[in-house]
mmCIF file of the C-alpha atoms, coordinates in Angstrom:
data_MODEL
# 
_entry.id   MODEL 
# 
loop_
_atom_site.group_PDB 
_atom_site.id 
_atom_site.type_symbol 
_atom_site.label_atom_id 
_atom_site.label_alt_id 
_atom_site.label_comp_id 
_atom_site.label_asym_id 
_atom_site.label_entity_id 
_atom_site.label_seq_id 
_atom_site.pdbx_PDB_ins_code 
_atom_site.Cartn_x 
_atom_site.Cartn_y 
_atom_site.Cartn_z 
_atom_site.occupancy 
_atom_site.B_iso_or_equiv 
_atom_site.pdbx_formal_charge 
_atom_site.auth_seq_id 
_atom_site.auth_comp_id 
_atom_site.auth_asym_id 
_atom_site.auth_atom_id 
_atom_site.pdbx_PDB_model_num 
ATOM 1  C CA . MET A 1 1  ? 132.504 172.728 121.031 1.00 0.00 ? 1  MET A CA 1 
ATOM 2  C CA . THR A 1 2  ? 131.871 176.332 120.104 1.00 0.00 ? 2  THR A CA 1 
ATOM 3  C CA . ALA A 1 3  ? 130.531 178.932 122.498 1.00 0.00 ? 3  ALA A CA 1 
ATOM 4  C CA . LYS A 1 4  ? 127.299 178.997 120.500 1.00 0.00 ? 4  LYS A CA 1 
ATOM 5  C CA . GLU A 1 5  ? 126.880 175.220 120.851 1.00 0.00 ? 5  GLU A CA 1 
ATOM 6  C CA . HIS A 1 6  ? 127.633 175.407 124.560 1.00 0.00 ? 6  HIS A CA 1 
ATOM 7  C CA . ALA A 1 7  ? 125.017 178.143 125.021 1.00 0.00 ? 7  ALA A CA 1 
ATOM 8  C CA . GLU A 1 8  ? 122.430 176.108 123.090 1.00 0.00 ? 8  GLU A CA 1 
ATOM 9  C CA . ILE A 1 9  ? 123.063 173.026 125.246 1.00 0.00 ? 9  ILE A CA 1 
ATOM 10 C CA . LYS A 1 10 ? 122.771 175.146 128.385 1.00 0.00 ? 10 LYS A CA 1 
ATOM 11 C CA . ARG A 1 11 ? 119.478 176.599 127.140 1.00 0.00 ? 11 ARG A CA 1 
ATOM 12 C CA . LEU A 1 12 ? 118.119 173.170 126.234 1.00 0.00 ? 12 LEU A CA 1 
ATOM 13 C CA . LYS A 1 13 ? 119.083 171.718 129.619 1.00 0.00 ? 13 LYS A CA 1 
ATOM 14 C CA . ALA A 1 14 ? 117.261 174.571 131.349 1.00 0.00 ? 14 ALA A CA 1 
ATOM 15 C CA . GLU A 1 15 ? 114.219 174.022 129.127 1.00 0.00 ? 15 GLU A CA 1 
ATOM 16 C CA . LEU A 1 16 ? 114.262 170.295 129.878 1.00 0.00 ? 16 LEU A CA 1 
ATOM 17 C CA . ARG A 1 17 ? 114.543 170.928 133.620 1.00 0.00 ? 17 ARG A CA 1 
ATOM 18 C CA . GLU A 1 18 ? 111.539 173.279 133.459 1.00 0.00 ? 18 GLU A CA 1 
ATOM 19 C CA . ALA A 1 19 ? 109.493 170.790 131.416 1.00 0.00 ? 19 ALA A CA 1 
ATOM 20 C CA . ARG A 1 20 ? 110.273 168.018 133.912 1.00 0.00 ? 20 ARG A CA 1 
ATOM 21 C CA . MET A 1 21 ? 109.190 170.246 136.806 1.00 0.00 ? 21 MET A CA 1 
ATOM 22 C CA . GLU A 1 22 ? 105.953 171.123 135.006 1.00 0.00 ? 22 GLU A CA 1 
ATOM 23 C CA . ASN A 1 23 ? 105.327 167.446 134.272 1.00 0.00 ? 23 ASN A CA 1 
ATOM 24 C CA . GLU A 1 24 ? 105.888 166.506 137.919 1.00 0.00 ? 24 GLU A CA 1 
ATOM 25 C CA . PHE A 1 25 ? 103.489 169.254 139.009 1.00 0.00 ? 25 PHE A CA 1 
ATOM 26 C CA . LEU A 1 26 ? 100.827 168.082 136.554 1.00 0.00 ? 26 LEU A CA 1 
ATOM 27 C CA . GLU A 1 27 ? 101.197 164.466 137.709 1.00 0.00 ? 27 GLU A CA 1 
ATOM 28 C CA . GLU A 1 28 ? 100.742 165.562 141.324 1.00 0.00 ? 28 GLU A CA 1 
ATOM 29 C CA . ALA A 1 29 ? 97.745  167.707 140.409 1.00 0.00 ? 29 ALA A CA 1 
ATOM 30 C CA . ALA A 1 30 ? 96.157  164.837 138.477 1.00 0.00 ? 30 ALA A CA 1 
ATOM 31 C CA . ALA A 1 31 ? 96.669  162.502 141.433 1.00 0.00 ? 31 ALA A CA 1 
ATOM 32 C CA . PHE A 1 32 ? 95.176  165.095 143.788 1.00 0.00 ? 32 PHE A CA 1 
ATOM 33 C CA . PHE A 1 33 ? 92.080  165.579 141.662 1.00 0.00 ? 33 PHE A CA 1 
ATOM 34 C CA . ALA A 1 34 ? 91.716  161.827 141.166 1.00 0.00 ? 34 ALA A CA 1 
ATOM 35 C CA . ARG A 1 35 ? 91.654  161.404 144.958 1.00 0.00 ? 35 ARG A CA 1 
ATOM 36 C CA . GLU A 1 36 ? 89.219  164.285 145.398 1.00 0.00 ? 36 GLU A CA 1 
ATOM 37 C CA . SER A 1 37 ? 86.763  163.029 142.789 1.00 0.00 ? 37 SER A CA 1 
ATOM 38 C CA . GLY A 1 38 ? 86.471  159.517 143.908 1.00 0.00 ? 38 GLY A CA 1 
# 
């Protein structure tokens, strides 16, 4: 694997980790607002 490929994989893993954290936050927020509204 080249250094460029390794860097791309590292970047993509970081992006995936961030997207998963955002998704978890949005799920929690949706659950919170669902409880609050009814």
